PDB file of C-alpha atoms in Angstrom:
ATOM      1  CA  MET S 519     -19.365  95.754 -11.713  1.00 42.00           C
ATOM      2  CA  CYS S 520     -18.419  99.138 -10.344  1.00 45.00           C
ATOM      3  CA  PRO S 521     -15.029  99.336  -8.601  1.00 45.00           C
ATOM      4  CA  PRO S 522     -15.270  98.956  -4.827  1.00 47.00           C
ATOM      5  CA  THR S 523     -14.263 101.598  -2.348  1.00 46.00           C
ATOM      6  CA  TYR S 524     -11.777 100.033   0.042  1.00 48.00           C
ATOM      7  CA  PHE S 525     -11.209 100.547   3.749  1.00 47.00           C
ATOM      8  CA  ARG S 526      -9.092  98.785   6.315  1.00 50.00           C
ATOM      9  CA  VAL S 527     -10.597  95.456   7.391  1.00 50.00           C
ATOM     10  CA  SER S 528      -9.838  94.477  10.966  1.00 52.00           C
ATOM     11  CA  TYR S 529      -9.057  90.874  11.787  1.00 51.00           C
ATOM     12  CA  SER S 530     -11.717  89.038  13.759  1.00 55.00           C
ATOM     13  CA  ILE S 531     -11.792  85.660  15.423  1.00 57.00           C
ATOM     14  CA  ASN S 532     -14.367  82.990  16.099  1.00 62.00           C
ATOM     15  CA  PRO S 533     -13.496  80.996  19.224  1.00 62.00           C
ATOM     16  CA  TRP S 534     -15.633  78.108  17.982  1.00 59.00           C
ATOM     17  CA  MET S 535     -13.453  77.527  14.902  1.00 61.00           C
ATOM     18  CA  ASP S 536     -10.757  74.935  15.496  1.00 64.00           C
ATOM     19  CA  PRO S 537      -9.043  73.174  12.546  1.00 66.00           C
ATOM     20  CA  ASP S 538      -8.459  70.182  14.810  1.00 72.00           C
ATOM     21  CA  LYS S 539     -12.230  69.746  15.124  1.00 77.00           C
ATOM     22  CA  PRO S 540     -13.528  69.530  11.554  1.00 85.00           C
ATOM     23  CA  VAL S 541     -17.185  70.002  10.711  1.00 87.00           C
ATOM     24  CA  ASP S 542     -19.321  66.877  10.456  1.00 91.00           C
ATOM     25  CA  LEU S 543     -20.949  67.704   7.114  1.00 91.00           C
ATOM     26  CA  ALA S 544     -23.822  65.251   7.429  1.00 95.00           C
ATOM     27  CA  LEU S 545     -24.685  66.534  10.897  1.00 96.00           C
ATOM     28  CA  ALA S 546     -24.367  70.161   9.754  1.00 93.00           C
ATOM     29  CA  HIS S 547     -26.838  69.485   6.948  1.00 93.00           C
ATOM     30  CA  ALA S 548     -29.240  67.734   9.331  1.00 97.00           C
ATOM     31  CA  GLN S 549     -29.081  70.686  11.737  1.00 97.00           C
ATOM     32  CA  TRP S 550     -29.781  73.097   8.888  1.00 96.00           C
ATOM     33  CA  GLU S 551     -32.750  70.984   7.760  1.00 97.00           C
ATOM     34  CA  ASP S 552     -34.099  70.964  11.312  1.00 97.00           C
ATOM     35  CA  LEU S 553     -34.050  74.759  11.396  1.00 98.00           C
ATOM     36  CA  ARG S 554     -35.727  74.974   7.978  1.00 97.00           C
ATOM     37  CA  ASP S 555     -38.422  72.522   9.016  1.00 98.00           C
ATOM     38  CA  ARG S 556     -39.002  74.388  12.286  1.00 98.00           C
ATOM     39  CA  TYR S 557     -39.638  77.636  10.400  1.00 98.00           C
ATOM     40  CA  ARG S 558     -42.180  75.864   8.217  1.00 98.00           C
ATOM     41  CA  ALA S 559     -43.871  74.245  11.213  1.00 98.00           C
ATOM     42  CA  LEU S 560     -44.316  77.744  12.664  1.00 98.00           C
ATOM     43  CA  GLY S 561     -46.141  78.812   9.504  1.00 97.00           C
ATOM     44  CA  HIS S 562     -43.339  80.643   7.720  1.00 97.00           C
ATOM     45  CA  THR S 563     -42.608  80.344   4.011  1.00 96.00           C
ATOM     46  CA  VAL S 564     -39.042  79.180   3.398  1.00 96.00           C
ATOM     47  CA  GLU S 565     -37.270  79.665   0.091  1.00 95.00           C
ATOM     48  CA  GLU S 566     -34.031  77.740  -0.425  1.00 94.00           C
ATOM     49  CA  LEU S 567     -30.941  79.213  -2.042  1.00 92.00           C
ATOM     50  CA  PRO S 568     -29.185  76.416  -3.964  1.00 90.00           C
ATOM     51  CA  ALA S 569     -25.653  75.676  -2.850  1.00 87.00           C
ATOM     52  CA  HIS S 570     -22.683  76.627  -5.025  1.00 90.00           C
ATOM     53  CA  PRO S 571     -19.787  74.136  -4.907  1.00 88.00           C
ATOM     54  CA  ALA S 572     -17.134  76.854  -4.973  1.00 91.00           C
ATOM     55  CA  LEU S 573     -18.785  78.949  -2.247  1.00 92.00           C
ATOM     56  CA  PRO S 574     -19.087  76.917   0.974  1.00 88.00           C
ATOM     57  CA  ASP S 575     -19.772  79.979   3.146  1.00 89.00           C
ATOM     58  CA  MET S 576     -22.955  80.689   1.207  1.00 91.00           C
ATOM     59  CA  VAL S 577     -24.816  78.674   3.846  1.00 92.00           C
ATOM     60  CA  PHE S 578     -24.623  81.915   5.856  1.00 95.00           C
ATOM     61  CA  ALA S 579     -27.352  83.435   3.710  1.00 95.00           C
ATOM     62  CA  ALA S 580     -27.934  86.470   5.928  1.00 97.00           C
ATOM     63  CA  ASN S 581     -24.701  87.970   4.636  1.00 97.00           C
ATOM     64  CA  GLY S 582     -25.790  88.048   0.985  1.00 97.00           C
ATOM     65  CA  ALA S 583     -28.151  91.043   1.047  1.00 98.00           C
ATOM     66  CA  THR S 584     -30.504  93.199   3.101  1.00 98.00           C
ATOM     67  CA  VAL S 585     -34.177  93.328   2.121  1.00 98.00           C
ATOM     68  CA  VAL S 586     -36.467  96.136   3.296  1.00 97.00           C
ATOM     69  CA  ASP S 587     -39.924  96.804   1.827  1.00 95.00           C
ATOM     70  CA  GLY S 588     -39.097  94.554  -1.101  1.00 96.00           C
ATOM     71  CA  ARG S 589     -35.950  96.515  -2.001  1.00 98.00           C
ATOM     72  CA  VAL S 590     -32.682  94.597  -2.020  1.00 98.00           C
ATOM     73  CA  LEU S 591     -29.289  96.031  -1.180  1.00 98.00           C
ATOM     74  CA  GLY S 592     -26.749  93.427  -2.174  1.00 98.00           C
ATOM     75  CA  ALA S 593     -23.530  92.577  -0.384  1.00 97.00           C
ATOM     76  CA  ARG S 594     -19.907  93.386  -1.127  1.00 97.00           C
ATOM     77  CA  PHE S 595     -17.802  91.083   0.995  1.00 96.00           C
ATOM     78  CA  ALA S 596     -14.735  92.097   2.949  1.00 93.00           C
ATOM     79  CA  PHE S 597     -12.644  89.038   2.124  1.00 92.00           C
ATOM     80  CA  ALA S 598     -11.818  87.537  -1.276  1.00 92.00           C
ATOM     81  CA  GLU S 599     -12.970  84.047  -0.297  1.00 93.00           C
ATOM     82  CA  ARG S 600     -16.573  85.282  -0.300  1.00 94.00           C
ATOM     83  CA  TYR S 601     -16.547  87.778  -3.187  1.00 95.00           C
ATOM     84  CA  GLY S 602     -18.383  85.396  -5.519  1.00 96.00           C
ATOM     85  CA  GLU S 603     -21.381  85.030  -3.234  1.00 96.00           C
ATOM     86  CA  ALA S 604     -22.662  88.545  -3.930  1.00 97.00           C
ATOM     87  CA  ALA S 605     -23.503  87.874  -7.586  1.00 96.00           C
ATOM     88  CA  VAL S 606     -25.196  84.557  -6.776  1.00 96.00           C
ATOM     89  CA  HIS S 607     -27.440  86.208  -4.211  1.00 97.00           C
ATOM     90  CA  ALA S 608     -28.293  89.110  -6.522  1.00 97.00           C
ATOM     91  CA  GLU S 609     -29.167  86.699  -9.329  1.00 97.00           C
ATOM     92  CA  TRP S 610     -31.450  84.739  -6.989  1.00 96.00           C
ATOM     93  CA  TYR S 611     -33.337  87.867  -5.935  1.00 97.00           C
ATOM     94  CA  ARG S 612     -33.796  89.051  -9.509  1.00 97.00           C
ATOM     95  CA  GLY S 613     -35.020  85.590 -10.498  1.00 96.00           C
ATOM     96  CA  HIS S 614     -37.583  85.557  -7.703  1.00 96.00           C
ATOM     97  CA  GLY S 615     -39.488  88.717  -8.523  1.00 95.00           C
ATOM     98  CA  PHE S 616     -37.420  91.393  -6.776  1.00 97.00           C
ATOM     99  CA  ASP S 617     -37.233  94.275  -9.235  1.00 95.00           C
ATOM    100  CA  ALA S 618     -35.214  96.708  -7.093  1.00 97.00           C
ATOM    101  CA  VAL S 619     -31.833  95.044  -6.553  1.00 97.00           C
ATOM    102  CA  ARG S 620     -28.860  97.329  -6.010  1.00 97.00           C
ATOM    103  CA  GLU S 621     -25.207  96.381  -6.252  1.00 97.00           C
ATOM    104  CA  PRO S 622     -23.447  98.271  -3.451  1.00 97.00           C
ATOM    105  CA  ARG S 623     -20.369 100.394  -3.918  1.00 97.00           C
ATOM    106  CA  HIS S 624     -19.117 100.011  -0.367  1.00 97.00           C
ATOM    107  CA  VAL S 625     -18.313  96.887   1.627  1.00 97.00           C
ATOM    108  CA  ASN S 626     -21.273  95.562   3.563  1.00 97.00           C
ATOM    109  CA  GLU S 627     -22.027  92.014   4.628  1.00 97.00           C
ATOM    110  CA  GLY S 628     -25.778  92.172   4.469  1.00 98.00           C
ATOM    111  CA  GLU S 629     -27.748  91.381   7.588  1.00 97.00           C
ATOM    112  CA  GLY S 630     -24.579  90.354   9.293  1.00 97.00           C
ATOM    113  CA  ASP S 631     -24.197  94.059  10.024  1.00 98.00           C
ATOM    114  CA  PHE S 632     -27.646  95.524   9.251  1.00 98.00           C
ATOM    115  CA  ALA S 633     -30.471  94.922  11.730  1.00 98.00           C
ATOM    116  CA  VAL S 634     -33.884  96.182  10.637  1.00 97.00           C
ATOM    117  CA  THR S 635     -36.526  97.780  12.837  1.00 95.00           C
ATOM    118  CA  ALA S 636     -39.774  99.404  11.717  1.00 92.00           C
ATOM    119  CA  SER S 637     -38.161 102.839  11.824  1.00 90.00           C
ATOM    120  CA  TRP S 638     -34.402 102.406  11.432  1.00 93.00           C
ATOM    121  CA  LEU S 639     -31.491 100.294  10.368  1.00 96.00           C
ATOM    122  CA  LEU S 640     -29.015  99.496  13.117  1.00 98.00           C
ATOM    123  CA  ALA S 641     -25.651  99.152  11.404  1.00 98.00           C
ATOM    124  CA  GLY S 642     -22.499  97.521  12.711  1.00 98.00           C
ATOM    125  CA  ARG S 643     -18.972  98.566  11.812  1.00 96.00           C
ATOM    126  CA  GLY S 644     -15.475  97.817  12.988  1.00 94.00           C
ATOM    127  CA  PHE S 645     -14.567  94.420  11.585  1.00 94.00           C
ATOM    128  CA  ARG S 646     -16.365  93.699   8.308  1.00 93.00           C
ATOM    129  CA  SER S 647     -18.766  96.310   6.903  1.00 96.00           C
ATOM    130  CA  SER S 648     -17.421  99.709   5.904  1.00 95.00           C
ATOM    131  CA  PRO S 649     -18.739 102.804   7.704  1.00 96.00           C
ATOM    132  CA  LEU S 650     -19.353 104.216   4.216  1.00 97.00           C
ATOM    133  CA  SER S 651     -21.990 101.552   3.636  1.00 97.00           C
ATOM    134  CA  HIS S 652     -24.228 103.194   6.221  1.00 98.00           C
ATOM    135  CA  ALA S 653     -24.922 106.298   4.155  1.00 97.00           C
ATOM    136  CA  GLU S 654     -25.424 104.126   1.092  1.00 98.00           C
ATOM    137  CA  ALA S 655     -28.049 102.043   2.898  1.00 98.00           C
ATOM    138  CA  GLN S 656     -29.778 105.129   4.292  1.00 98.00           C
ATOM    139  CA  GLU S 657     -30.089 106.673   0.847  1.00 98.00           C
ATOM    140  CA  TYR S 658     -31.328 103.456  -0.746  1.00 98.00           C
ATOM    141  CA  PHE S 659     -33.849 102.432   1.903  1.00 98.00           C
ATOM    142  CA  ALA S 660     -34.847 105.988   2.879  1.00 96.00           C
ATOM    143  CA  ARG S 661     -34.757 105.284   6.585  1.00 95.00           C
ATOM    144  CA  PRO S 662     -32.303 106.487   9.241  1.00 97.00           C
ATOM    145  CA  VAL S 663     -29.214 104.377   9.881  1.00 98.00           C
ATOM    146  CA  ILE S 664     -27.804 104.186  13.414  1.00 98.00           C
ATOM    147  CA  GLY S 665     -24.091 103.302  13.361  1.00 98.00           C
ATOM    148  CA  LEU S 666     -22.778 101.030  16.124  1.00 98.00           C
ATOM    149  CA  ASP S 667     -19.091 100.306  16.722  1.00 98.00           C
ATOM    150  CA  LEU S 668     -18.109  96.703  17.418  1.00 97.00           C
ATOM    151  CA  VAL S 669     -14.891  96.435  19.423  1.00 97.00           C
ATOM    152  CA  ASP S 670     -14.626  92.780  20.509  1.00 96.00           C
ATOM    153  CA  PRO S 671     -13.302  90.556  17.692  1.00 93.00           C
ATOM    154  CA  ARG S 672     -15.386  87.632  18.909  1.00 93.00           C
ATOM    155  CA  TYR S 673     -18.433  89.624  17.785  1.00 96.00           C
ATOM    156  CA  TYR S 674     -17.368  90.554  14.283  1.00 94.00           C
ATOM    157  CA  HIS S 675     -20.871  91.069  12.908  1.00 97.00           C
ATOM    158  CA  LEU S 676     -23.723  92.966  14.499  1.00 98.00           C
ATOM    159  CA  ASP S 677     -25.904  89.851  14.329  1.00 98.00           C
ATOM    160  CA  THR S 678     -23.598  88.095  16.781  1.00 97.00           C
ATOM    161  CA  ALA S 679     -24.151  90.807  19.396  1.00 98.00           C
ATOM    162  CA  LEU S 680     -27.710  92.118  18.880  1.00 98.00           C
ATOM    163  CA  CYS S 681     -31.083  90.703  17.887  1.00 98.00           C
ATOM    164  CA  VAL S 682     -34.264  92.598  17.019  1.00 98.00           C
ATOM    165  CA  LEU S 683     -37.052  90.849  18.922  1.00 98.00           C
ATOM    166  CA  ASP S 684     -39.926  93.042  17.815  1.00 95.00           C
ATOM    167  CA  PRO S 685     -39.223  95.433  14.943  1.00 91.00           C
ATOM    168  CA  GLY S 686     -42.213  97.661  15.540  1.00 80.00           C
ATOM    169  CA  GLY S 687     -43.587  97.296  19.022  1.00 46.00           C
ATOM    170  CA  GLY S 688     -46.336  94.778  18.284  1.00 41.00           C
ATOM    171  CA  GLU S 689     -47.454  92.111  20.716  1.00 35.00           C
ATOM    172  CA  PRO S 690     -45.917  90.563  22.696  1.00 37.00           C
ATOM    173  CA  GLY S 691     -43.352  92.705  24.437  1.00 41.00           C
ATOM    174  CA  GLY S 692     -44.673  96.100  23.445  1.00 43.00           C
ATOM    175  CA  GLY S 693     -41.340  97.589  22.448  1.00 45.00           C
ATOM    176  CA  ALA S 694     -39.211 100.160  24.207  1.00 45.00           C
ATOM    177  CA  PRO S 695     -40.463 103.743  24.555  1.00 43.00           C
ATOM    178  CA  GLY S 696     -37.251 105.244  23.190  1.00 45.00           C
ATOM    179  CA  GLY S 697     -36.704 102.808  20.362  1.00 51.00           C
ATOM    180  CA  GLY S 698     -39.326 103.686  17.806  1.00 59.00           C
ATOM    181  CA  GLY S 699     -41.436 100.838  19.206  1.00 74.00           C
ATOM    182  CA  ALA S 700     -38.732  98.233  18.648  1.00 87.00           C
ATOM    183  CA  GLU S 701     -37.524  95.745  21.229  1.00 96.00           C
ATOM    184  CA  VAL S 702     -34.037  94.243  21.107  1.00 97.00           C
ATOM    185  CA  MET S 703     -31.625  92.111  23.069  1.00 98.00           C
ATOM    186  CA  TYR S 704     -27.887  92.702  22.981  1.00 98.00           C
ATOM    187  CA  PHE S 705     -24.534  92.147  24.676  1.00 98.00           C
ATOM    188  CA  PRO S 706     -23.012  95.459  25.829  1.00 98.00           C
ATOM    189  CA  GLY S 707     -19.453  94.109  25.927  1.00 98.00           C
ATOM    190  CA  ALA S 708     -19.366  93.824  22.130  1.00 98.00           C
ATOM    191  CA  PHE S 709     -19.766  97.585  21.645  1.00 98.00           C
ATOM    192  CA  SER S 710     -17.751 100.737  22.202  1.00 98.00           C
ATOM    193  CA  ALA S 711     -18.652 102.967  25.135  1.00 98.00           C
ATOM    194  CA  GLY S 712     -20.369 105.477  22.867  1.00 98.00           C
ATOM    195  CA  SER S 713     -22.392 102.796  21.101  1.00 98.00           C
ATOM    196  CA  ARG S 714     -23.428 101.303  24.434  1.00 98.00           C
ATOM    197  CA  ALA S 715     -24.728 104.728  25.422  1.00 98.00           C
ATOM    198  CA  VAL S 716     -26.643 105.027  22.147  1.00 98.00           C
ATOM    199  CA  LEU S 717     -28.242 101.606  22.635  1.00 98.00           C
ATOM    200  CA  ALA S 718     -29.176 102.432  26.217  1.00 97.00           C
ATOM    201  CA  ARG S 719     -30.822 105.661  25.071  1.00 96.00           C
ATOM    202  CA  LEU S 720     -32.690 104.078  22.178  1.00 96.00           C
ATOM    203  CA  PHE S 721     -33.677 100.865  23.942  1.00 96.00           C
ATOM    204  CA  PRO S 722     -33.860 101.527  27.694  1.00 96.00           C
ATOM    205  CA  ASP S 723     -35.876  98.353  28.257  1.00 96.00           C
ATOM    206  CA  ALA S 724     -33.713  96.052  26.136  1.00 97.00           C
ATOM    207  CA  LEU S 725     -32.996  92.515  27.241  1.00 98.00           C
ATOM    208  CA  ILE S 726     -29.320  92.545  28.220  1.00 98.00           C
ATOM    209  CA  ALA S 727     -27.434  89.312  27.545  1.00 98.00           C
ATOM    210  CA  GLY S 728     -24.591  88.167  29.752  1.00 98.00           C
ATOM    211  CA  PRO S 729     -21.154  87.039  28.570  1.00 97.00           C
ATOM    212  CA  ALA S 730     -21.924  83.307  28.643  1.00 97.00           C
ATOM    213  CA  ASP S 731     -25.052  83.586  26.508  1.00 98.00           C
ATOM    214  CA  ALA S 732     -23.342  85.963  24.097  1.00 97.00           C
ATOM    215  CA  ALA S 733     -20.390  83.566  23.766  1.00 95.00           C
ATOM    216  CA  ALA S 734     -22.863  80.786  22.946  1.00 96.00           C
ATOM    217  CA  PHE S 735     -24.020  82.965  20.000  1.00 97.00           C
ATOM    218  CA  GLY S 736     -27.363  83.371  21.773  1.00 98.00           C
ATOM    219  CA  LEU S 737     -27.895  86.728  20.064  1.00 98.00           C
ATOM    220  CA  ASN S 738     -27.498  85.179  16.622  1.00 98.00           C
ATOM    221  CA  ALA S 739     -31.222  84.554  16.767  1.00 98.00           C
ATOM    222  CA  VAL S 740     -34.356  85.137  14.706  1.00 98.00           C
ATOM    223  CA  SER S 741     -37.632  86.448  16.113  1.00 98.00           C
ATOM    224  CA  ASP S 742     -40.982  86.606  14.351  1.00 96.00           C
ATOM    225  CA  GLY S 743     -42.413  88.772  17.114  1.00 95.00           C
ATOM    226  CA  ARG S 744     -43.588  85.793  19.117  1.00 96.00           C
ATOM    227  CA  HIS S 745     -41.194  82.876  18.623  1.00 98.00           C
ATOM    228  CA  VAL S 746     -37.459  83.405  19.111  1.00 98.00           C
ATOM    229  CA  LEU S 747     -35.252  80.733  17.564  1.00 98.00           C
ATOM    230  CA  LEU S 748     -31.817  80.774  19.179  1.00 98.00           C
ATOM    231  CA  PRO S 749     -28.952  78.417  20.046  1.00 98.00           C
ATOM    232  CA  GLN S 750     -30.030  75.991  22.742  1.00 97.00           C
ATOM    233  CA  ALA S 751     -26.786  76.595  24.654  1.00 97.00           C
ATOM    234  CA  ALA S 752     -27.830  80.180  25.476  1.00 98.00           C
ATOM    235  CA  VAL S 753     -29.755  78.930  28.495  1.00 98.00           C
ATOM    236  CA  GLY S 754     -29.713  82.244  30.351  1.00 98.00           C
ATOM    237  CA  LEU S 755     -31.893  83.932  27.725  1.00 98.00           C
ATOM    238  CA  PHE S 756     -34.831  81.555  27.793  1.00 98.00           C
ATOM    239  CA  GLU S 757     -36.554  82.689  30.983  1.00 98.00           C
ATOM    240  CA  PRO S 758     -36.067  86.446  30.349  1.00 98.00           C
ATOM    241  CA  LEU S 759     -37.605  85.966  26.912  1.00 98.00           C
ATOM    242  CA  ARG S 760     -40.584  84.116  28.412  1.00 98.00           C
ATOM    243  CA  GLU S 761     -41.049  86.882  30.967  1.00 97.00           C
ATOM    244  CA  ARG S 762     -41.424  89.338  28.062  1.00 97.00           C
ATOM    245  CA  GLY S 763     -44.069  87.200  26.373  1.00 97.00           C
ATOM    246  CA  TYR S 764     -41.886  85.473  23.794  1.00 98.00           C
ATOM    247  CA  GLU S 765     -41.617  81.754  23.152  1.00 98.00           C
ATOM    248  CA  PRO S 766     -37.923  80.792  22.923  1.00 98.00           C
ATOM    249  CA  ILE S 767     -37.107  77.755  20.800  1.00 98.00           C
ATOM    250  CA  GLY S 768     -33.664  76.244  21.267  1.00 98.00           C
ATOM    251  CA  MET S 769     -31.899  75.003  18.150  1.00 98.00           C
ATOM    252  CA  ASP S 770     -28.810  72.810  17.869  1.00 97.00           C
ATOM    253  CA  LEU S 771     -26.568  74.318  15.186  1.00 96.00           C
ATOM    254  CA  THR S 772     -23.248  73.404  16.777  1.00 94.00           C
ATOM    255  CA  GLU S 773     -21.698  72.206  13.512  1.00 94.00           C
ATOM    256  CA  LEU S 774     -22.573  75.436  11.709  1.00 92.00           C
ATOM    257  CA  LEU S 775     -21.219  77.367  14.673  1.00 91.00           C
ATOM    258  CA  LYS S 776     -17.808  75.921  13.864  1.00 90.00           C
ATOM    259  CA  GLY S 777     -17.987  77.887  10.613  1.00 87.00           C
ATOM    260  CA  GLY S 778     -18.876  81.127  12.356  1.00 87.00           C
ATOM    261  CA  GLY S 779     -22.643  81.352  12.502  1.00 92.00           C
ATOM    262  CA  SER S 780     -25.892  80.121  13.978  1.00 96.00           C
ATOM    263  CA  VAL S 781     -29.626  80.705  13.519  1.00 98.00           C
ATOM    264  CA  LYS S 782     -29.535  84.257  12.159  1.00 98.00           C
ATOM    265  CA  CYS S 783     -26.459  83.749   9.997  1.00 97.00           C
ATOM    266  CA  VAL S 784     -28.177  81.038   7.960  1.00 96.00           C
ATOM    267  CA  THR S 785     -31.441  83.002   7.629  1.00 97.00           C
ATOM    268  CA  ALA S 786     -32.029  85.776   5.099  1.00 96.00           C
ATOM    269  CA  GLU S 787     -35.285  87.576   5.957  1.00 96.00           C
ATOM    270  CA  LEU S 788     -37.390  88.634   2.982  1.00 95.00           C
ATOM    271  CA  ARG S 789     -39.218  91.778   4.100  1.00 95.00           C
ATOM    272  CA  LEU S 790     -41.749  92.546   1.397  1.00 91.00           C
ATOM    273  CA  GLY S 791     -43.240  95.599   3.059  1.00 77.00           C
TER     274      GLY S 791
END
């Protein structure tokens, strides 16, 4: 492995994590299975990444890599507890027919901080992924990277504060005129003033989430362009999504939320091109 380039990692918090309220493992597994089965019922192919006994956070599969047009940029985690996950993810991709798998030099936590549209990568920074990872991703994927500064430690990954609803402007929704055809929803309070201005310029018609829905991890969601799977507690997002032509599907992942993630965090999207 090549030596990593280090940068200062800021501390972040998850208000849902409370050592006095341990995770019910059986319920967490049942909630995960419900999400998996829902994807399949919607017609999606689901591949399962086998668990590793020494890596309990590997359930948050979105952090292990970013896949665009069949090319895989692996992860390099910010904290030692998760270092070992990167090699397991890379091995899985190589064993499942992905020929272009790159080990990154700079710290990035996969789709925790990279959100993919048809034209760009939106890239979070501030708590986990290094700003240097943005240029690395741009060079590897050959598409522009838009850096966004996260400033609220409750939203330590981009995927806790922003969701791509329609990556390329297809039906329904139609996409925003300034956003390369993409349509997103996000919580402005998670971002710096400059990044809020960038988002407003790129996505003038974005769905803006309020504090309560953001705190419920409502933006840690997955959209296939029609169905939007999101935490069922984010009740304020359901009607706005319907008004835009989407079908919101509420999921109960409260036990996984105790570990710091919800629908998107446990979903690695395999974009084959």
